[in-house]
Structure formats: C-alpha cells, structure tokens
PDB file of N, CA, C and O in Angstrom, chain B, residues numbered from 101:
ATOM      1  N   MET B 101      -4.491  53.774 -17.227  1.00  0.00           N
ATOM      2  CA  MET B 101      -4.289  54.632 -16.080  1.00  0.00           C
ATOM      3  C   MET B 101      -3.787  53.792 -14.918  1.00  0.00           C
ATOM      4  O   MET B 101      -4.174  52.634 -14.761  1.00  0.00           O
ATOM      5  N   LYS B 102      -2.932  54.377 -14.115  1.00  0.00           N
ATOM      6  CA  LYS B 102      -2.402  53.660 -12.964  1.00  0.00           C
ATOM      7  C   LYS B 102      -3.531  53.386 -11.967  1.00  0.00           C
ATOM      8  O   LYS B 102      -4.524  54.111 -11.907  1.00  0.00           O
ATOM      9  N   ASP B 103      -3.349  52.333 -11.199  1.00  0.00           N
ATOM     10  CA  ASP B 103      -4.332  51.986 -10.173  1.00  0.00           C
ATOM     11  C   ASP B 103      -4.073  52.692  -8.849  1.00  0.00           C
ATOM     12  O   ASP B 103      -4.977  52.844  -8.028  1.00  0.00           O
ATOM     13  N   ASN B 104      -2.849  53.116  -8.653  1.00  0.00           N
ATOM     14  CA  ASN B 104      -2.483  53.629  -7.342  1.00  0.00           C
ATOM     15  C   ASN B 104      -1.640  54.895  -7.488  1.00  0.00           C
ATOM     16  O   ASN B 104      -0.574  54.879  -8.104  1.00  0.00           O
ATOM     17  N   TYR B 105      -2.122  55.962  -6.924  1.00  0.00           N
ATOM     18  CA  TYR B 105      -1.396  57.227  -6.943  1.00  0.00           C
ATOM     19  C   TYR B 105      -0.950  57.626  -5.539  1.00  0.00           C
ATOM     20  O   TYR B 105      -0.588  58.780  -5.309  1.00  0.00           O
ATOM     21  N   SER B 106      -0.973  56.700  -4.618  1.00  0.00           N
ATOM     22  CA  SER B 106      -0.631  57.038  -3.237  1.00  0.00           C
ATOM     23  C   SER B 106       0.857  57.355  -3.118  1.00  0.00           C
ATOM     24  O   SER B 106       1.687  56.918  -3.915  1.00  0.00           O
ATOM     25  N   ARG B 107       1.138  58.114  -2.112  1.00  0.00           N
ATOM     26  CA  ARG B 107       2.518  58.522  -1.881  1.00  0.00           C
ATOM     27  C   ARG B 107       2.655  58.860  -0.408  1.00  0.00           C
ATOM     28  O   ARG B 107       1.698  59.290   0.236  1.00  0.00           O
ATOM     29  N   ASN B 108       3.839  58.666   0.110  1.00  0.00           N
ATOM     30  CA  ASN B 108       4.131  59.031   1.492  1.00  0.00           C
ATOM     31  C   ASN B 108       4.830  60.384   1.497  1.00  0.00           C
ATOM     32  O   ASN B 108       5.800  60.600   0.769  1.00  0.00           O
ATOM     33  N   VAL B 109       4.329  61.282   2.319  1.00  0.00           N
ATOM     34  CA  VAL B 109       4.935  62.598   2.463  1.00  0.00           C
ATOM     35  C   VAL B 109       5.679  62.608   3.790  1.00  0.00           C
ATOM     36  O   VAL B 109       5.087  62.399   4.849  1.00  0.00           O
ATOM     37  N   GLU B 110       6.967  62.849   3.722  1.00  0.00           N
ATOM     38  CA  GLU B 110       7.776  62.865   4.936  1.00  0.00           C
ATOM     39  C   GLU B 110       7.505  64.151   5.716  1.00  0.00           C
ATOM     40  O   GLU B 110       7.684  65.254   5.199  1.00  0.00           O
ATOM     41  N   LEU B 111       7.075  63.994   6.952  1.00  0.00           N
ATOM     42  CA  LEU B 111       6.814  65.145   7.807  1.00  0.00           C
ATOM     43  C   LEU B 111       8.119  65.611   8.438  1.00  0.00           C
ATOM     44  O   LEU B 111       8.957  64.803   8.839  1.00  0.00           O
ATOM     45  N   ILE B 112       8.275  66.924   8.519  1.00  0.00           N
ATOM     46  CA  ILE B 112       9.511  67.517   9.008  1.00  0.00           C
ATOM     47  C   ILE B 112       9.205  68.354  10.245  1.00  0.00           C
ATOM     48  O   ILE B 112       8.220  69.092  10.276  1.00  0.00           O
ATOM     49  N   CYS B 113      10.046  68.238  11.251  1.00  0.00           N
ATOM     50  CA  CYS B 113       9.891  69.030  12.467  1.00  0.00           C
ATOM     51  C   CYS B 113      10.089  70.506  12.130  1.00  0.00           C
ATOM     52  O   CYS B 113      11.105  70.871  11.539  1.00  0.00           O
ATOM     53  N   PRO B 114       9.134  71.358  12.497  1.00  0.00           N
ATOM     54  CA  PRO B 114       9.269  72.779  12.186  1.00  0.00           C
ATOM     55  C   PRO B 114      10.334  73.491  13.019  1.00  0.00           C
ATOM     56  O   PRO B 114      10.691  74.630  12.719  1.00  0.00           O
ATOM     57  N   ILE B 115      10.834  72.847  14.036  1.00  0.00           N
ATOM     58  CA  ILE B 115      11.850  73.451  14.900  1.00  0.00           C
ATOM     59  C   ILE B 115      13.264  73.112  14.418  1.00  0.00           C
ATOM     60  O   ILE B 115      14.088  74.003  14.212  1.00  0.00           O
ATOM     61  N   CYS B 116      13.532  71.822  14.241  1.00  0.00           N
ATOM     62  CA  CYS B 116      14.906  71.405  13.933  1.00  0.00           C
ATOM     63  C   CYS B 116      15.075  70.773  12.551  1.00  0.00           C
ATOM     64  O   CYS B 116      16.203  70.553  12.111  1.00  0.00           O
ATOM     65  N   GLY B 117      13.979  70.482  11.867  1.00  0.00           N
ATOM     66  CA  GLY B 117      14.072  69.849  10.554  1.00  0.00           C
ATOM     67  C   GLY B 117      14.205  68.337  10.620  1.00  0.00           C
ATOM     68  O   GLY B 117      14.409  67.683   9.597  1.00  0.00           O
ATOM     69  N   GLY B 118      14.092  67.783  11.811  1.00  0.00           N
ATOM     70  CA  GLY B 118      14.163  66.331  11.967  1.00  0.00           C
ATOM     71  C   GLY B 118      12.980  65.643  11.287  1.00  0.00           C
ATOM     72  O   GLY B 118      11.932  66.253  11.073  1.00  0.00           O
ATOM     73  N   VAL B 119      13.159  64.378  10.957  1.00  0.00           N
ATOM     74  CA  VAL B 119      12.107  63.641  10.251  1.00  0.00           C
ATOM     75  C   VAL B 119      11.616  62.418  11.022  1.00  0.00           C
ATOM     76  O   VAL B 119      10.822  61.634  10.503  1.00  0.00           O
ATOM     77  N   SER B 120      12.082  62.255  12.250  1.00  0.00           N
ATOM     78  CA  SER B 120      11.662  61.105  13.061  1.00  0.00           C
ATOM     79  C   SER B 120      10.860  61.595  14.255  1.00  0.00           C
ATOM     80  O   SER B 120      11.276  62.494  14.987  1.00  0.00           O
ATOM     81  N   PHE B 121       9.696  60.977  14.431  1.00  0.00           N
ATOM     82  CA  PHE B 121       8.804  61.332  15.522  1.00  0.00           C
ATOM     83  C   PHE B 121       8.383  60.082  16.265  1.00  0.00           C
ATOM     84  O   PHE B 121       8.271  59.007  15.676  1.00  0.00           O
ATOM     85  N   SER B 122       8.153  60.223  17.545  1.00  0.00           N
ATOM     86  CA  SER B 122       7.541  59.132  18.303  1.00  0.00           C
ATOM     87  C   SER B 122       6.102  59.543  18.579  1.00  0.00           C
ATOM     88  O   SER B 122       5.813  60.708  18.850  1.00  0.00           O
ATOM     89  N   TYR B 123       5.202  58.557  18.505  1.00  0.00           N
ATOM     90  CA  TYR B 123       3.780  58.808  18.732  1.00  0.00           C
ATOM     91  C   TYR B 123       3.061  57.483  18.897  1.00  0.00           C
ATOM     92  O   TYR B 123       3.590  56.428  18.545  1.00  0.00           O
ATOM     93  N   ASP B 124       1.856  57.544  19.431  1.00  0.00           N
ATOM     94  CA  ASP B 124       1.040  56.360  19.653  1.00  0.00           C
ATOM     95  C   ASP B 124       0.078  56.214  18.471  1.00  0.00           C
ATOM     96  O   ASP B 124      -0.875  56.984  18.344  1.00  0.00           O
ATOM     97  N   GLU B 125       0.327  55.230  17.614  1.00  0.00           N
ATOM     98  CA  GLU B 125      -0.495  55.010  16.421  1.00  0.00           C
ATOM     99  C   GLU B 125      -1.959  54.736  16.749  1.00  0.00           C
ATOM    100  O   GLU B 125      -2.836  55.027  15.935  1.00  0.00           O
ATOM    101  N   ASN B 126      -2.231  54.190  17.906  1.00  0.00           N
ATOM    102  CA  ASN B 126      -3.588  53.797  18.273  1.00  0.00           C
ATOM    103  C   ASN B 126      -4.397  54.911  18.921  1.00  0.00           C
ATOM    104  O   ASN B 126      -5.593  54.750  19.165  1.00  0.00           O
ATOM    105  N   ASN B 127      -3.758  56.033  19.199  1.00  0.00           N
ATOM    106  CA  ASN B 127      -4.428  57.147  19.862  1.00  0.00           C
ATOM    107  C   ASN B 127      -4.625  58.289  18.870  1.00  0.00           C
ATOM    108  O   ASN B 127      -3.645  58.891  18.432  1.00  0.00           O
ATOM    109  N   PRO B 128      -5.880  58.603  18.502  1.00  0.00           N
ATOM    110  CA  PRO B 128      -6.110  59.674  17.533  1.00  0.00           C
ATOM    111  C   PRO B 128      -5.701  61.056  18.047  1.00  0.00           C
ATOM    112  O   PRO B 128      -5.503  61.975  17.253  1.00  0.00           O
ATOM    113  N   ASN B 129      -5.575  61.211  19.361  1.00  0.00           N
ATOM    114  CA  ASN B 129      -5.166  62.489  19.950  1.00  0.00           C
ATOM    115  C   ASN B 129      -3.716  62.468  20.416  1.00  0.00           C
ATOM    116  O   ASN B 129      -3.331  63.218  21.314  1.00  0.00           O
ATOM    117  N   THR B 130      -2.926  61.614  19.808  1.00  0.00           N
ATOM    118  CA  THR B 130      -1.539  61.443  20.230  1.00  0.00           C
ATOM    119  C   THR B 130      -0.729  62.728  20.054  1.00  0.00           C
ATOM    120  O   THR B 130      -1.066  63.589  19.241  1.00  0.00           O
ATOM    121  N   ILE B 131       0.307  62.829  20.809  1.00  0.00           N
ATOM    122  CA  ILE B 131       1.265  63.930  20.687  1.00  0.00           C
ATOM    123  C   ILE B 131       2.472  63.387  19.924  1.00  0.00           C
ATOM    124  O   ILE B 131       2.990  62.316  20.240  1.00  0.00           O
ATOM    125  N   TYR B 132       2.910  64.142  18.918  1.00  0.00           N
ATOM    126  CA  TYR B 132       4.077  63.779  18.126  1.00  0.00           C
ATOM    127  C   TYR B 132       5.301  64.440  18.766  1.00  0.00           C
ATOM    128  O   TYR B 132       5.341  65.658  18.938  1.00  0.00           O
ATOM    129  N   THR B 133       6.285  63.630  19.111  1.00  0.00           N
ATOM    130  CA  THR B 133       7.506  64.136  19.734  1.00  0.00           C
ATOM    131  C   THR B 133       8.667  63.942  18.768  1.00  0.00           C
ATOM    132  O   THR B 133       8.952  62.823  18.339  1.00  0.00           O
ATOM    133  N   CYS B 134       9.331  65.036  18.431  1.00  0.00           N
ATOM    134  CA  CYS B 134      10.496  64.962  17.552  1.00  0.00           C
ATOM    135  C   CYS B 134      11.609  64.222  18.274  1.00  0.00           C
ATOM    136  O   CYS B 134      11.940  64.545  19.415  1.00  0.00           O
ATOM    137  N   ILE B 135      12.179  63.245  17.618  1.00  0.00           N
ATOM    138  CA  ILE B 135      13.256  62.456  18.211  1.00  0.00           C
ATOM    139  C   ILE B 135      14.500  63.327  18.434  1.00  0.00           C
ATOM    140  O   ILE B 135      15.220  63.144  19.416  1.00  0.00           O
ATOM    141  N   ASN B 136      14.752  64.278  17.516  1.00  0.00           N
ATOM    142  CA  ASN B 136      15.963  65.111  17.624  1.00  0.00           C
ATOM    143  C   ASN B 136      15.873  66.172  18.708  1.00  0.00           C
ATOM    144  O   ASN B 136      16.732  66.224  19.589  1.00  0.00           O
ATOM    145  N   CYS B 137      14.850  67.020  18.661  1.00  0.00           N
ATOM    146  CA  CYS B 137      14.804  68.174  19.561  1.00  0.00           C
ATOM    147  C   CYS B 137      13.841  68.003  20.737  1.00  0.00           C
ATOM    148  O   CYS B 137      13.780  68.849  21.630  1.00  0.00           O
ATOM    149  N   LYS B 138      13.090  66.897  20.727  1.00  0.00           N
ATOM    150  CA  LYS B 138      12.165  66.560  21.821  1.00  0.00           C
ATOM    151  C   LYS B 138      10.969  67.503  21.949  1.00  0.00           C
ATOM    152  O   LYS B 138      10.262  67.454  22.955  1.00  0.00           O
ATOM    153  N   ASN B 139      10.724  68.362  20.950  1.00  0.00           N
ATOM    154  CA  ASN B 139       9.545  69.225  20.981  1.00  0.00           C
ATOM    155  C   ASN B 139       8.305  68.404  20.669  1.00  0.00           C
ATOM    156  O   ASN B 139       8.363  67.433  19.914  1.00  0.00           O
ATOM    157  N   ASN B 140       7.175  68.803  21.260  1.00  0.00           N
ATOM    158  CA  ASN B 140       5.911  68.091  21.103  1.00  0.00           C
ATOM    159  C   ASN B 140       4.952  68.889  20.227  1.00  0.00           C
ATOM    160  O   ASN B 140       4.914  70.119  20.272  1.00  0.00           O
ATOM    161  N   PHE B 141       4.171  68.147  19.420  1.00  0.00           N
ATOM    162  CA  PHE B 141       3.200  68.756  18.511  1.00  0.00           C
ATOM    163  C   PHE B 141       1.937  67.916  18.477  1.00  0.00           C
ATOM    164  O   PHE B 141       1.985  66.692  18.598  1.00  0.00           O
ATOM    165  N   THR B 142       0.803  68.590  18.311  1.00  0.00           N
ATOM    166  CA  THR B 142      -0.435  67.859  18.036  1.00  0.00           C
ATOM    167  C   THR B 142      -0.420  67.478  16.559  1.00  0.00           C
ATOM    168  O   THR B 142       0.418  67.956  15.795  1.00  0.00           O
ATOM    169  N   LYS B 143      -1.340  66.627  16.170  1.00  0.00           N
ATOM    170  CA  LYS B 143      -1.434  66.232  14.763  1.00  0.00           C
ATOM    171  C   LYS B 143      -1.709  67.459  13.894  1.00  0.00           C
ATOM    172  O   LYS B 143      -1.099  67.622  12.837  1.00  0.00           O
ATOM    173  N   ASP B 144      -2.617  68.312  14.334  1.00  0.00           N
ATOM    174  CA  ASP B 144      -2.934  69.523  13.562  1.00  0.00           C
ATOM    175  C   ASP B 144      -1.716  70.425  13.419  1.00  0.00           C
ATOM    176  O   ASP B 144      -1.495  70.996  12.352  1.00  0.00           O
ATOM    177  N   GLU B 145      -0.936  70.559  14.461  1.00  0.00           N
ATOM    178  CA  GLU B 145       0.254  71.415  14.404  1.00  0.00           C
ATOM    179  C   GLU B 145       1.290  70.875  13.423  1.00  0.00           C
ATOM    180  O   GLU B 145       1.868  71.634  12.645  1.00  0.00           O
ATOM    181  N   ILE B 146       1.524  69.573  13.459  1.00  0.00           N
ATOM    182  CA  ILE B 146       2.543  68.997  12.575  1.00  0.00           C
ATOM    183  C   ILE B 146       2.073  69.036  11.116  1.00  0.00           C
ATOM    184  O   ILE B 146       2.878  69.230  10.205  1.00  0.00           O
ATOM    185  N   LEU B 147       0.758  68.848  10.902  1.00  0.00           N
ATOM    186  CA  LEU B 147       0.235  68.937   9.536  1.00  0.00           C
ATOM    187  C   LEU B 147       0.276  70.374   9.025  1.00  0.00           C
ATOM    188  O   LEU B 147       0.604  70.608   7.862  1.00  0.00           O
ATOM    189  N   GLU B 148      -0.050  71.327   9.874  1.00  0.00           N
ATOM    190  CA  GLU B 148       0.009  72.743   9.484  1.00  0.00           C
ATOM    191  C   GLU B 148       1.443  73.150   9.152  1.00  0.00           C
ATOM    192  O   GLU B 148       1.679  73.860   8.174  1.00  0.00           O
ATOM    193  N   ALA B 149       2.382  72.707   9.952  1.00  0.00           N
ATOM    194  CA  ALA B 149       3.787  73.039   9.728  1.00  0.00           C
ATOM    195  C   ALA B 149       4.299  72.450   8.418  1.00  0.00           C
ATOM    196  O   ALA B 149       5.247  72.972   7.831  1.00  0.00           O
ATOM    197  N   ASN B 150       3.679  71.370   7.960  1.00  0.00           N
ATOM    198  CA  ASN B 150       4.110  70.697   6.731  1.00  0.00           C
ATOM    199  C   ASN B 150       3.139  70.914   5.579  1.00  0.00           C
ATOM    200  O   ASN B 150       3.224  70.227   4.561  1.00  0.00           O
ATOM    201  N   SER B 151       2.221  71.859   5.727  1.00  0.00           N
ATOM    202  CA  SER B 151       1.159  72.049   4.733  1.00  0.00           C
ATOM    203  C   SER B 151       1.690  72.388   3.343  1.00  0.00           C
ATOM    204  O   SER B 151       1.115  71.952   2.345  1.00  0.00           O
ATOM    205  N   GLU B 152       2.767  73.149   3.258  1.00  0.00           N
ATOM    206  CA  GLU B 152       3.317  73.493   1.941  1.00  0.00           C
ATOM    207  C   GLU B 152       3.826  72.243   1.223  1.00  0.00           C
ATOM    208  O   GLU B 152       3.558  72.059   0.036  1.00  0.00           O
ATOM    209  N   ASN B 153       4.550  71.393   1.929  1.00  0.00           N
ATOM    210  CA  ASN B 153       5.051  70.150   1.345  1.00  0.00           C
ATOM    211  C   ASN B 153       3.898  69.220   0.966  1.00  0.00           C
ATOM    212  O   ASN B 153       3.940  68.570  -0.078  1.00  0.00           O
ATOM    213  N   ILE B 154       2.883  69.159   1.802  1.00  0.00           N
ATOM    214  CA  ILE B 154       1.706  68.325   1.516  1.00  0.00           C
ATOM    215  C   ILE B 154       0.995  68.849   0.271  1.00  0.00           C
ATOM    216  O   ILE B 154       0.604  68.064  -0.593  1.00  0.00           O
ATOM    217  N   ASP B 155       0.825  70.166   0.171  1.00  0.00           N
ATOM    218  CA  ASP B 155       0.161  70.762  -0.988  1.00  0.00           C
ATOM    219  C   ASP B 155       0.937  70.511  -2.283  1.00  0.00           C
ATOM    220  O   ASP B 155       0.338  70.238  -3.322  1.00  0.00           O
ATOM    221  N   ILE B 156       2.256  70.601  -2.223  1.00  0.00           N
ATOM    222  CA  ILE B 156       3.085  70.339  -3.406  1.00  0.00           C
ATOM    223  C   ILE B 156       2.896  68.900  -3.873  1.00  0.00           C
ATOM    224  O   ILE B 156       2.736  68.650  -5.068  1.00  0.00           O
ATOM    225  N   ASN B 157       2.914  67.966  -2.950  1.00  0.00           N
ATOM    226  CA  ASN B 157       2.724  66.562  -3.309  1.00  0.00           C
ATOM    227  C   ASN B 157       1.329  66.316  -3.864  1.00  0.00           C
ATOM    228  O   ASN B 157       1.165  65.548  -4.811  1.00  0.00           O
ATOM    229  N   LEU B 158       0.334  66.953  -3.289  1.00  0.00           N
ATOM    230  CA  LEU B 158      -1.036  66.807  -3.774  1.00  0.00           C
ATOM    231  C   LEU B 158      -1.161  67.342  -5.200  1.00  0.00           C
ATOM    232  O   LEU B 158      -1.813  66.724  -6.041  1.00  0.00           O
ATOM    233  N   THR B 159      -0.546  68.470  -5.467  1.00  0.00           N
ATOM    234  CA  THR B 159      -0.579  69.040  -6.816  1.00  0.00           C
ATOM    235  C   THR B 159       0.111  68.112  -7.811  1.00  0.00           C
ATOM    236  O   THR B 159      -0.380  67.933  -8.925  1.00  0.00           O
ATOM    237  N   GLU B 160       1.238  67.521  -7.428  1.00  0.00           N
ATOM    238  CA  GLU B 160       1.939  66.583  -8.303  1.00  0.00           C
ATOM    239  C   GLU B 160       1.070  65.369  -8.611  1.00  0.00           C
ATOM    240  O   GLU B 160       1.048  64.897  -9.748  1.00  0.00           O
ATOM    241  N   ILE B 161       0.361  64.864  -7.619  1.00  0.00           N
ATOM    242  CA  ILE B 161      -0.517  63.712  -7.832  1.00  0.00           C
ATOM    243  C   ILE B 161      -1.661  64.088  -8.766  1.00  0.00           C
ATOM    244  O   ILE B 161      -1.986  63.331  -9.681  1.00  0.00           O
ATOM    245  N   LYS B 162      -2.274  65.249  -8.546  1.00  0.00           N
ATOM    246  CA  LYS B 162      -3.361  65.711  -9.416  1.00  0.00           C
ATOM    247  C   LYS B 162      -2.883  65.827 -10.850  1.00  0.00           C
ATOM    248  O   LYS B 162      -3.567  65.384 -11.773  1.00  0.00           O
ATOM    249  N   ASP B 163      -1.707  66.423 -11.045  1.00  0.00           N
ATOM    250  CA  ASP B 163      -1.153  66.574 -12.391  1.00  0.00           C
ATOM    251  C   ASP B 163      -0.921  65.223 -13.053  1.00  0.00           C
ATOM    252  O   ASP B 163      -1.176  65.058 -14.246  1.00  0.00           O
ATOM    253  N   SER B 164      -0.442  64.267 -12.282  1.00  0.00           N
ATOM    254  CA  SER B 164      -0.198  62.926 -12.796  1.00  0.00           C
ATOM    255  C   SER B 164      -1.503  62.249 -13.209  1.00  0.00           C
ATOM    256  O   SER B 164      -1.565  61.602 -14.254  1.00  0.00           O
ATOM    257  N   VAL B 165      -2.539  62.397 -12.394  1.00  0.00           N
ATOM    258  CA  VAL B 165      -3.848  61.813 -12.705  1.00  0.00           C
ATOM    259  C   VAL B 165      -4.411  62.441 -13.984  1.00  0.00           C
ATOM    260  O   VAL B 165      -4.912  61.733 -14.858  1.00  0.00           O
ATOM    261  N   ILE B 166      -4.329  63.752 -14.088  1.00  0.00           N
ATOM    262  CA  ILE B 166      -4.853  64.442 -15.272  1.00  0.00           C
ATOM    263  C   ILE B 166      -4.105  63.991 -16.526  1.00  0.00           C
ATOM    264  O   ILE B 166      -4.727  63.742 -17.559  1.00  0.00           O
ATOM    265  N   LYS B 167      -2.779  63.885 -16.447  1.00  0.00           N
ATOM    266  CA  LYS B 167      -1.981  63.429 -17.586  1.00  0.00           C
ATOM    267  C   LYS B 167      -2.403  62.029 -18.014  1.00  0.00           C
ATOM    268  O   LYS B 167      -2.576  61.761 -19.203  1.00  0.00           O
ATOM    269  N   ASP B 168      -2.569  61.139 -17.039  1.00  0.00           N
ATOM    270  CA  ASP B 168      -2.947  59.760 -17.347  1.00  0.00           C
ATOM    271  C   ASP B 168      -4.348  59.686 -17.948  1.00  0.00           C
ATOM    272  O   ASP B 168      -4.586  58.882 -18.850  1.00  0.00           O
ATOM    273  N   ILE B 169      -5.265  60.497 -17.472  1.00  0.00           N
ATOM    274  CA  ILE B 169      -6.623  60.514 -18.029  1.00  0.00           C
ATOM    275  C   ILE B 169      -6.578  61.013 -19.470  1.00  0.00           C
ATOM    276  O   ILE B 169      -7.228  60.442 -20.346  1.00  0.00           O
ATOM    277  N   GLU B 170      -5.819  62.067 -19.717  1.00  0.00           N
ATOM    278  CA  GLU B 170      -5.693  62.586 -21.084  1.00  0.00           C
ATOM    279  C   GLU B 170      -5.113  61.526 -22.010  1.00  0.00           C
ATOM    280  O   GLU B 170      -5.584  61.349 -23.133  1.00  0.00           O
ATOM    281  N   LYS B 171      -4.084  60.818 -21.533  1.00  0.00           N
ATOM    282  CA  LYS B 171      -3.451  59.771 -22.332  1.00  0.00           C
ATOM    283  C   LYS B 171      -4.457  58.659 -22.646  1.00  0.00           C
ATOM    284  O   LYS B 171      -4.513  58.166 -23.773  1.00  0.00           O
ATOM    285  N   ASP B 172      -5.252  58.267 -21.643  1.00  0.00           N
ATOM    286  CA  ASP B 172      -6.254  57.214 -21.849  1.00  0.00           C
ATOM    287  C   ASP B 172      -7.331  57.662 -22.834  1.00  0.00           C
ATOM    288  O   ASP B 172      -7.759  56.871 -23.675  1.00  0.00           O
ATOM    289  N   PHE B 173      -7.776  58.914 -22.744  1.00  0.00           N
ATOM    290  CA  PHE B 173      -8.785  59.416 -23.676  1.00  0.00           C
ATOM    291  C   PHE B 173      -8.250  59.443 -25.098  1.00  0.00           C
ATOM    292  O   PHE B 173      -8.984  59.127 -26.034  1.00  0.00           O
ATOM    293  N   LYS B 174      -7.005  59.808 -25.279  1.00  0.00           N
ATOM    294  CA  LYS B 174      -6.393  59.823 -26.611  1.00  0.00           C
ATOM    295  C   LYS B 174      -6.377  58.424 -27.193  1.00  0.00           C
ATOM    296  O   LYS B 174      -6.654  58.240 -28.378  1.00  0.00           O
ATOM    297  N   LYS B 175      -6.050  57.422 -26.359  1.00  0.00           N
ATOM    298  CA  LYS B 175      -6.037  56.038 -26.830  1.00  0.00           C
ATOM    299  C   LYS B 175      -7.443  55.605 -27.256  1.00  0.00           C
ATOM    300  O   LYS B 175      -7.625  54.954 -28.285  1.00  0.00           O
ATOM    301  N   ILE B 176      -8.425  55.980 -26.442  1.00  0.00           N
ATOM    302  CA  ILE B 176      -9.810  55.601 -26.751  1.00  0.00           C
ATOM    303  C   ILE B 176     -10.262  56.270 -28.044  1.00  0.00           C
ATOM    304  O   ILE B 176     -10.895  55.630 -28.884  1.00  0.00           O
ATOM    305  N   LEU B 177      -9.945  57.542 -28.209  1.00  0.00           N
ATOM    306  CA  LEU B 177     -10.355  58.266 -29.412  1.00  0.00           C
ATOM    307  C   LEU B 177      -9.676  57.703 -30.660  1.00  0.00           C
ATOM    308  O   LEU B 177     -10.292  57.688 -31.725  1.00  0.00           O
ATOM    309  N   LYS B 178      -8.452  57.248 -30.567  1.00  0.00           N
ATOM    310  CA  LYS B 178      -7.752  56.650 -31.711  1.00  0.00           C
ATOM    311  C   LYS B 178      -8.483  55.399 -32.190  1.00  0.00           C
ATOM    312  O   LYS B 178      -8.496  55.108 -33.386  1.00  0.00           O
ATOM    313  N   LYS B 179      -9.079  54.672 -31.278  1.00  0.00           N
ATOM    314  CA  LYS B 179      -9.805  53.449 -31.639  1.00  0.00           C
ATOM    315  C   LYS B 179     -11.034  53.759 -32.478  1.00  0.00           C
ATOM    316  O   LYS B 179     -11.456  52.931 -33.285  1.00  0.00           O
ATOM    317  N   PHE B 180     -11.612  54.938 -32.299  1.00  0.00           N
ATOM    318  CA  PHE B 180     -12.847  55.293 -33.010  1.00  0.00           C
ATOM    319  C   PHE B 180     -12.576  55.999 -34.344  1.00  0.00           C
ATOM    320  O   PHE B 180     -13.519  56.286 -35.081  1.00  0.00           O
ATOM    321  N   LYS B 181     -11.340  56.277 -34.662  1.00  0.00           N
ATOM    322  CA  LYS B 181     -11.030  56.934 -35.940  1.00  0.00           C
ATOM    323  C   LYS B 181     -11.073  55.983 -37.084  1.00  0.00           C
ATOM    324  O   LYS B 181     -10.835  56.379 -38.225  1.00  0.00           O
TER     325      LYS B 181
END
C-alpha cells in the first residue's frame, strides 16, 4: 500500500474562475483575495465554493485507498494458500 495519498486541490474563485489568491498564511482568519477579480472571501466561503471539487478529490482518494487495501489483502491471502 502507498504511504502517501495526499493531494493538492486547486481552489477556484467562484466569481471569475481564477486560481491565484493572496492571503496571510500566518493568520487563521485571513481574507483570501482573488488576484484576477480582486473579490475577497473568508476561508469558509472559498472552501464552500469549492466543496464539489474537494468532495470529488476526497472520493478519488478513498477509492484509491480501498483498491490498495484490497490488493494487499489478496497478496496476503495468496501466501496462506
């Protein structure tokens, strides 16, 4: 089984579709500003706007983990035959 299933999900501006934001990494309450259209969003707003894309990626990761676990179990069971 793989050791790492992490992935980066590109966040998209819900107004213009831009993918570049400015924000303060050190501030948990930072405002995300779209570089293209200059609209501002809270973290919750930008995550909500991208929730469908986040959910799709999460489902893909879950499917990958399940496939790898099944593959590992098959290998283990072959050893006991």
